[in-house]
PDB file of C-alpha atoms in Angstrom:
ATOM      1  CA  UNK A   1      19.910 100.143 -34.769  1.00 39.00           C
ATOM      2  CA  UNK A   2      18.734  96.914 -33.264  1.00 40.00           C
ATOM      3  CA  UNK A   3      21.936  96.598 -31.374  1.00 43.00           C
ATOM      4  CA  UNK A   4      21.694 100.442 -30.081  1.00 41.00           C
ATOM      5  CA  UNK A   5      18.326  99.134 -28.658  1.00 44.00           C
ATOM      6  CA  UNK A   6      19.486  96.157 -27.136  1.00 46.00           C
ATOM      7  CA  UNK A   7      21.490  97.923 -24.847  1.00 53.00           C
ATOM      8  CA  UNK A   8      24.545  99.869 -26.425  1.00 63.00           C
ATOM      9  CA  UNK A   9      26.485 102.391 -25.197  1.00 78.00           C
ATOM     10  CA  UNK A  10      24.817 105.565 -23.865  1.00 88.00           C
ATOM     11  CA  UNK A  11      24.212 108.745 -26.349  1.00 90.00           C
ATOM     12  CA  UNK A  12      27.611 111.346 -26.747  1.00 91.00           C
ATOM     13  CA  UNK A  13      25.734 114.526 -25.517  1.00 94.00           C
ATOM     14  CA  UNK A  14      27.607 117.230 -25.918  1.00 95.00           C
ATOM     15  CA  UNK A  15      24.995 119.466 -23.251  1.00 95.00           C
ATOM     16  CA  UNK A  16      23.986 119.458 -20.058  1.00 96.00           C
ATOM     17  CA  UNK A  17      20.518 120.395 -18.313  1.00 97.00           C
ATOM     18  CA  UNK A  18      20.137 119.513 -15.227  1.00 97.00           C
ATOM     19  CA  UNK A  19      16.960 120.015 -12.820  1.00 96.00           C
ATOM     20  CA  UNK A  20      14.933 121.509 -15.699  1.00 96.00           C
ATOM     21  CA  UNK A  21      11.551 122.463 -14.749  1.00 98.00           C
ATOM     22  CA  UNK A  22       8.728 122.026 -17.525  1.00 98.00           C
ATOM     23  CA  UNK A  23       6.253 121.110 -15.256  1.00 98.00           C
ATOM     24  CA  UNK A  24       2.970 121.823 -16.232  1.00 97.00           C
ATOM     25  CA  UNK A  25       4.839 124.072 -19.789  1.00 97.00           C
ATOM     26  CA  UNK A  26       3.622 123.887 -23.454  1.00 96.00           C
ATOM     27  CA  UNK A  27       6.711 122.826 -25.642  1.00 95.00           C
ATOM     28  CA  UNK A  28       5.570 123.508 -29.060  1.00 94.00           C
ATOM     29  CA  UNK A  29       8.073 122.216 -31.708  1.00 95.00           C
ATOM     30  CA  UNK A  30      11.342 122.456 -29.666  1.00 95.00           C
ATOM     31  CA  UNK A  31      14.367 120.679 -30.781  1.00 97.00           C
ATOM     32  CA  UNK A  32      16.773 119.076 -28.845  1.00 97.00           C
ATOM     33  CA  UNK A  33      20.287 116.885 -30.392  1.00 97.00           C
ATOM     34  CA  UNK A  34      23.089 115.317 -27.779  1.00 97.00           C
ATOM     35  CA  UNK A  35      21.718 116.645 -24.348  1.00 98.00           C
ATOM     36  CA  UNK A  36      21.838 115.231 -21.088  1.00 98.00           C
ATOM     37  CA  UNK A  37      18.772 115.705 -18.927  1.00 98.00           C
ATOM     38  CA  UNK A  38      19.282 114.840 -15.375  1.00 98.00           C
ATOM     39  CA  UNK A  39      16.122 115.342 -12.623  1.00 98.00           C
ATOM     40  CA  UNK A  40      13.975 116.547 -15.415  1.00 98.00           C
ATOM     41  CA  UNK A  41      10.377 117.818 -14.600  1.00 98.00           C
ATOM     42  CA  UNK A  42       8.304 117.299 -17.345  1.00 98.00           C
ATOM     43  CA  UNK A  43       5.029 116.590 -15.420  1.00 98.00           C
ATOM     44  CA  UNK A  44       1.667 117.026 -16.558  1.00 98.00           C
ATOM     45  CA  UNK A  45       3.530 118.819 -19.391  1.00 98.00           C
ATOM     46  CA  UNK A  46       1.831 119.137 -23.447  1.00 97.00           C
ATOM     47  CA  UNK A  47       4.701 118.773 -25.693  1.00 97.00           C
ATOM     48  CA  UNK A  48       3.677 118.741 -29.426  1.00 97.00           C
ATOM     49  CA  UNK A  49       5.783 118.213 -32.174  1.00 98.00           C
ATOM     50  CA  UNK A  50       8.630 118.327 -30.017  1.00 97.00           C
ATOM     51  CA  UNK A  51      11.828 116.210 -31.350  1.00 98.00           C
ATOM     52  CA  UNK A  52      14.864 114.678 -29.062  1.00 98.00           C
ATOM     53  CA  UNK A  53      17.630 113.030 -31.187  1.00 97.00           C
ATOM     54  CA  UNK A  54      20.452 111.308 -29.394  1.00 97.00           C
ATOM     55  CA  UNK A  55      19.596 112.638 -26.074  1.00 98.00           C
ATOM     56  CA  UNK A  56      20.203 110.682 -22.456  1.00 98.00           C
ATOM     57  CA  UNK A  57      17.577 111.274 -19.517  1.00 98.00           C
ATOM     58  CA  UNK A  58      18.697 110.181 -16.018  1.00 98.00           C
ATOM     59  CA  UNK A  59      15.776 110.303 -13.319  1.00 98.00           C
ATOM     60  CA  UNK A  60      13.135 112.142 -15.614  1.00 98.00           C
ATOM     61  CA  UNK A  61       9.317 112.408 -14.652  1.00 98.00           C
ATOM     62  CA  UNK A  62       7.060 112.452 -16.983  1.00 98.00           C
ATOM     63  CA  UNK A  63       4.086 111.843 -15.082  1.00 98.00           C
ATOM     64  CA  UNK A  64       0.381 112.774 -16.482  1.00 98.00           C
ATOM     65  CA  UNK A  65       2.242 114.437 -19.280  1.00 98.00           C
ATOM     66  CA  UNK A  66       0.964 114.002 -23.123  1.00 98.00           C
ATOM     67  CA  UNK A  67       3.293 114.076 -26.131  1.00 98.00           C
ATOM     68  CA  UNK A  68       1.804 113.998 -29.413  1.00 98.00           C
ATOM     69  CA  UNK A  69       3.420 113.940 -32.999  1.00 98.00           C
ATOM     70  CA  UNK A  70       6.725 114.589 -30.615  1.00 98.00           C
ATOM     71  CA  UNK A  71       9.930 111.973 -31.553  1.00 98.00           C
ATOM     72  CA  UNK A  72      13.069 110.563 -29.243  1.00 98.00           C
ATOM     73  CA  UNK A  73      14.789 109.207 -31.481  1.00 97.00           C
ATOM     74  CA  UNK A  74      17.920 107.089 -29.952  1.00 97.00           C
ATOM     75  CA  UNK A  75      17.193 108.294 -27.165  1.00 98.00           C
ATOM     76  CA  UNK A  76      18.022 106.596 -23.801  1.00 98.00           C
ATOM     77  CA  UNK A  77      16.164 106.390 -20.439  1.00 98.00           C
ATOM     78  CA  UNK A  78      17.478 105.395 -17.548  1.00 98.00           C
ATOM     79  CA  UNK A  79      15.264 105.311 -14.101  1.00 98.00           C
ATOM     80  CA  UNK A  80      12.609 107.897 -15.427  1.00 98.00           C
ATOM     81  CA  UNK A  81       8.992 107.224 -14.365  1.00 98.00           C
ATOM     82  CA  UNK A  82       5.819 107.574 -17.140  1.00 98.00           C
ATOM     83  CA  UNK A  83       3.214 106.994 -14.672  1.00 98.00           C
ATOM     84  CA  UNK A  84      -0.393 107.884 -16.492  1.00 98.00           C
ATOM     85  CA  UNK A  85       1.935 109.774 -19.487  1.00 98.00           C
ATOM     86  CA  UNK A  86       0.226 109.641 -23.116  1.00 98.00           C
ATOM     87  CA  UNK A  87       2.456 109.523 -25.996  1.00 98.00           C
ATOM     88  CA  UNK A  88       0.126 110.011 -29.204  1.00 98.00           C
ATOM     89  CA  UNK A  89       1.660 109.265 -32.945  1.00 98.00           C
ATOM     90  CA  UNK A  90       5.172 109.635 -31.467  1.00 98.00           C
ATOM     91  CA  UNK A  91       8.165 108.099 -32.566  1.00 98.00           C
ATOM     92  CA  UNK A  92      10.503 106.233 -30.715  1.00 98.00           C
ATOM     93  CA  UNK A  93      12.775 104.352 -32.850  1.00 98.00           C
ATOM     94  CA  UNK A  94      16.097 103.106 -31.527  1.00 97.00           C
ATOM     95  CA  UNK A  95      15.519 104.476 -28.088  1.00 98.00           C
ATOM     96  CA  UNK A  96      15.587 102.266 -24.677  1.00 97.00           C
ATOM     97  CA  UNK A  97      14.814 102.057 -21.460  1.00 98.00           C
ATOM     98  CA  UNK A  98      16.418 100.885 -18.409  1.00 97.00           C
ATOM     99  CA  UNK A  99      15.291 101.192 -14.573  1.00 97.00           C
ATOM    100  CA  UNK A 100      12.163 103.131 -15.946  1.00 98.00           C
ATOM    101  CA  UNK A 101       8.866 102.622 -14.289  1.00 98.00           C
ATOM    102  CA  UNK A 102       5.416 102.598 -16.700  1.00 98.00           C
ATOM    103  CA  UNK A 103       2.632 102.541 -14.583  1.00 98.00           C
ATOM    104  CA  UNK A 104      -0.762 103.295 -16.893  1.00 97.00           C
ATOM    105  CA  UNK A 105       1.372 104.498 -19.777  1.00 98.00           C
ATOM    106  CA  UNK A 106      -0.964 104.670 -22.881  1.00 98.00           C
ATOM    107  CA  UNK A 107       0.624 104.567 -26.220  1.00 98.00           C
ATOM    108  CA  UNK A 108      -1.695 105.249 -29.373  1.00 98.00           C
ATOM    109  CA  UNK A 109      -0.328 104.873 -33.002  1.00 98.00           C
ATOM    110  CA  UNK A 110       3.495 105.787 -33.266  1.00 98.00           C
ATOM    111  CA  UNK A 111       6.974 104.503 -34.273  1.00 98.00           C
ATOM    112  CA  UNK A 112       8.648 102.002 -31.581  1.00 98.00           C
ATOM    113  CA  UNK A 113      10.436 100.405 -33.674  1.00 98.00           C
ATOM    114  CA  UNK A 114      14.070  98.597 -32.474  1.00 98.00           C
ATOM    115  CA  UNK A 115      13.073 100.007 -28.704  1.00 98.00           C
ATOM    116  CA  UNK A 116      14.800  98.323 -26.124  1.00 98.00           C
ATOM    117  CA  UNK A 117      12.352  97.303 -23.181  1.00 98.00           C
ATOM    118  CA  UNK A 118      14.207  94.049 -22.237  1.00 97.00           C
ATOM    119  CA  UNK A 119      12.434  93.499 -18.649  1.00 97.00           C
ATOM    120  CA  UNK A 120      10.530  96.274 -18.622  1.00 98.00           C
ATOM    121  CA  UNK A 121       7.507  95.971 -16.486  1.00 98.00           C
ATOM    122  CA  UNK A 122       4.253  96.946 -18.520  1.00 98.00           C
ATOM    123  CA  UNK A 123       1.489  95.570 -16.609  1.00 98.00           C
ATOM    124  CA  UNK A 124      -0.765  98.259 -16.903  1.00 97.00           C
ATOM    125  CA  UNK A 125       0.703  99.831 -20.310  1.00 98.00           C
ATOM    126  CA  UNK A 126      -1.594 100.297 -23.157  1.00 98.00           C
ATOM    127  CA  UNK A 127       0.292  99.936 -26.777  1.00 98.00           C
ATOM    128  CA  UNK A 128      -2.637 100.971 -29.105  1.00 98.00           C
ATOM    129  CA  UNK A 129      -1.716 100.562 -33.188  1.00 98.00           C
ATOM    130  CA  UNK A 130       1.960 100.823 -32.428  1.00 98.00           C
ATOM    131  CA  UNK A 131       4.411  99.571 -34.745  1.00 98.00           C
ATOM    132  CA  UNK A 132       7.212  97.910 -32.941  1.00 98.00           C
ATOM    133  CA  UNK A 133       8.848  96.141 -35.225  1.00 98.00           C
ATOM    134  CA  UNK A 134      12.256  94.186 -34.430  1.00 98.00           C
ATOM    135  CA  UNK A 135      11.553  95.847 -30.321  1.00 98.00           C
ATOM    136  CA  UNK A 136      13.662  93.987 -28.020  1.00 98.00           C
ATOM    137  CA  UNK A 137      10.278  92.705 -25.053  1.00 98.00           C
ATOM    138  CA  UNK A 138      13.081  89.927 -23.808  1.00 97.00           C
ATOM    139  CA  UNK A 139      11.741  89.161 -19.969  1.00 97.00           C
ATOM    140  CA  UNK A 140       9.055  92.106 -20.139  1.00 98.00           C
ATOM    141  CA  UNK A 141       5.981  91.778 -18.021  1.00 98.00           C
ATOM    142  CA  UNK A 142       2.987  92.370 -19.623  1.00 98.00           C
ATOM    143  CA  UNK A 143       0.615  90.416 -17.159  1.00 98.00           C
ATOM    144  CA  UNK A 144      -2.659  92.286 -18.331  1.00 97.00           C
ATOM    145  CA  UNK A 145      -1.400  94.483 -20.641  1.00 98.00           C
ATOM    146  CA  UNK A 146      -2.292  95.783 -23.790  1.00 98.00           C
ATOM    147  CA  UNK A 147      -0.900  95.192 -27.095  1.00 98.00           C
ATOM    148  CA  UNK A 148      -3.720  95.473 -29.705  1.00 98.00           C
ATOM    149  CA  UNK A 149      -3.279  96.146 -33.286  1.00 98.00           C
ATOM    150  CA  UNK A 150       0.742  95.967 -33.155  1.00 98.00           C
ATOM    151  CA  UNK A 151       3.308  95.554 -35.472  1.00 98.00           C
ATOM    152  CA  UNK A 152       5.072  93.216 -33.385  1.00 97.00           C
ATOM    153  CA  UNK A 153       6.763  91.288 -36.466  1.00 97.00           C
ATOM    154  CA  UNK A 154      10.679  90.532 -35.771  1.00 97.00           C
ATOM    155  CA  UNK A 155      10.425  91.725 -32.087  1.00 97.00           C
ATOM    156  CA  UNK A 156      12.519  89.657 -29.402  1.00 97.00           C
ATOM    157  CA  UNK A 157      10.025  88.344 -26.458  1.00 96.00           C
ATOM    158  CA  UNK A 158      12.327  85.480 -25.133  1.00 96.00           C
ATOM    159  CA  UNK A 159      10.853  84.878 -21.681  1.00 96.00           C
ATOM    160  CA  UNK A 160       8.640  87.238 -21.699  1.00 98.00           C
ATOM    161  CA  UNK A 161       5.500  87.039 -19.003  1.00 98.00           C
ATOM    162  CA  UNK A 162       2.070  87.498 -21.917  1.00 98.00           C
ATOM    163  CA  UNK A 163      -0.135  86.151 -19.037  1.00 98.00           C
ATOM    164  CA  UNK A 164      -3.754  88.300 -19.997  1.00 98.00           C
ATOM    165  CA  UNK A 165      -2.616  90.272 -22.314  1.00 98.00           C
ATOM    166  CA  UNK A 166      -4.575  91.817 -24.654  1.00 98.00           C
ATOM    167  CA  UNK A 167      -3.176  90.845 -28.041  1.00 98.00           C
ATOM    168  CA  UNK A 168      -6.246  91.133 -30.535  1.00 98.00           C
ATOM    169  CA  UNK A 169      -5.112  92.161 -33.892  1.00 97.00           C
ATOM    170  CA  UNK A 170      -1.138  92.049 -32.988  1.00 98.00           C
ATOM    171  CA  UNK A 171       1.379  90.303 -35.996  1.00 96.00           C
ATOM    172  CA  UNK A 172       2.431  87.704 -33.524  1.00 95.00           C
ATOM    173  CA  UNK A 173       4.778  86.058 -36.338  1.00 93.00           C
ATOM    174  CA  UNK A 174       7.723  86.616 -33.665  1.00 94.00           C
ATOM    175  CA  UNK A 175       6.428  85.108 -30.678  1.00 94.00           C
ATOM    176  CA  UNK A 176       7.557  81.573 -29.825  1.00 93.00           C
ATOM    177  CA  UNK A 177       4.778  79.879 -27.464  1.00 93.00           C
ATOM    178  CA  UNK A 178       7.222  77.713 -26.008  1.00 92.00           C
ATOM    179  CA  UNK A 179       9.509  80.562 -25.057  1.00 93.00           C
ATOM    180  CA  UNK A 180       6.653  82.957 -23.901  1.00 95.00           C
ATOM    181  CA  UNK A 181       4.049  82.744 -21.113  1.00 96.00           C
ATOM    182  CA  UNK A 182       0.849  82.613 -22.814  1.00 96.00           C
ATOM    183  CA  UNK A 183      -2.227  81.471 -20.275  1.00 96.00           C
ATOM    184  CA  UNK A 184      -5.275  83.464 -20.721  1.00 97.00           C
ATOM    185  CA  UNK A 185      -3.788  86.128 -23.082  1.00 97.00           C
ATOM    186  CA  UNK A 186      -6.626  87.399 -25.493  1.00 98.00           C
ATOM    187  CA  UNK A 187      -6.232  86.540 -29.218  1.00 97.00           C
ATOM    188  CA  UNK A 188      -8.409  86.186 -32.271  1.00 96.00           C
ATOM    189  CA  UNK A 189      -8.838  82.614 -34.067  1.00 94.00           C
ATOM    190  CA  UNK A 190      -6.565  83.349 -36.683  1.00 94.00           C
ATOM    191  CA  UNK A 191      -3.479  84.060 -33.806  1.00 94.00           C
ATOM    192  CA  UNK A 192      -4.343  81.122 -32.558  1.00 94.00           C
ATOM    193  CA  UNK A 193      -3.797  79.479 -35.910  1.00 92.00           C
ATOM    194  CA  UNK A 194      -0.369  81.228 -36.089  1.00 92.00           C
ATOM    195  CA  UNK A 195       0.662  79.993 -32.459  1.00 94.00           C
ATOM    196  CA  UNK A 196      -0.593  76.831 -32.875  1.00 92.00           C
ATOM    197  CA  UNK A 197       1.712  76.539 -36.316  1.00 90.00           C
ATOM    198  CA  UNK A 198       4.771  77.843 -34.633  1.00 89.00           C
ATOM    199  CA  UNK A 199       4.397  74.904 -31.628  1.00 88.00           C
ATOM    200  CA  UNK A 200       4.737  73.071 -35.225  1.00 89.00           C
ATOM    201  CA  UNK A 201       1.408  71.417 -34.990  1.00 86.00           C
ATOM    202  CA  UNK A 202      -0.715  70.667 -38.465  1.00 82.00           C
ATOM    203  CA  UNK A 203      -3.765  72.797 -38.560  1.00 79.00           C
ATOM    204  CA  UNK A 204      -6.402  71.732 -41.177  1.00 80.00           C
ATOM    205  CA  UNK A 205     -10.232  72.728 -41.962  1.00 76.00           C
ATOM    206  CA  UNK A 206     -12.522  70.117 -40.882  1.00 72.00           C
ATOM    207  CA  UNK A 207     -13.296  67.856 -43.458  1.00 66.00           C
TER     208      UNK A 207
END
């Protein structure tokens, strides 16, 4: 799965919607395997416990819409804008993003795990008790972002911008500080204790 989210190839749908109009619709507990969405209007939509397995979106908006308990599960995204969308205990594992835009996304709770967001721009995303274990953040831009309470352990954040971001309470086992652009991101004194021992320096109680 971590190779899937690391950009593999593209989900075999086997169905086609295209130009779907949910716009402003309740999807209660609909169920979707192997379908291409293209120009999908899912705008200030409430989906809950909706699930999308294997499924491919191409220019999707999900703008002001709120998912909770819904799942995308290897799913892929390609140039489909979340501006202001909610996703609430959802579950994203293996699914990835290319193109997408993420303006004031809020994420709270949920399942990211092996999600590919290599250079995604999250400046103003919100990742609230998220576990995103072994997520590919390679060159993401989280300048002011918010990553609190995270299961971040394994994730890949190779040149990755961390400039401000909130981090408080994040495993932050995986980041290399030598790799990663740190300056005035937000951490508790025991990250600090686990960033300064990965820059290999010797941290002792005063004596």
């Amino acid at each position: 799965m971590t190779d899937r989210a690391k950009g593999g190839s593209l989900p075999k749908t086997t169905t086609t919607q295209a130009g779907v109009d949910w716009n402003g619709a309740d999807l209660n507990r609909e169920k979707f395997t192997n379908t291409l969405f293209t120009d999908l209007d899912m705008m200030e939509a409430r989906a809950i416990g909706t699930v999308f397995t294997d499924c491919l979106f191409r220019n999707g908006r999900f703008n002001a819409s709120v998912h909770q308990s819904a799942a995308f599960v290897n799913c892929t995204f390609l140039a489909c804008k979340f501006f202001d969308t909610q996703f609430i205990d959802c579950k994203f594992v293996g699914s990835r993003f290319e193109g997408c835009s993420f303006e004031v996304l809020k994420v709270k709770g949920g399942d990211w795990s092996f999600v590919g967001l290599a250079g995604a721009d999250l400046r103003s995303a919100s990742f609230t008790g998220t576990r995103l274990r072994e997520a590919d953040l390679t060159g993401s831009r989280c300048q002011g972002a918010v990553l609190r309470d995270a299961d971040l352990s394994g994730a890949s954040f190779d040149k990755a911008d961390l400039t401000g971001c909130d981090l408080r309470g994040s495993d932050l086992s995986a980041i290399d500080p030598a790799q990663v652009a740190l300056k005035e991101a937000i951490i508790t004194v025991d990250q600090a204790i686990t960033l300064a021992q990965a820059l290999g320096l010797d941290v002792r109680a005063d004596e």
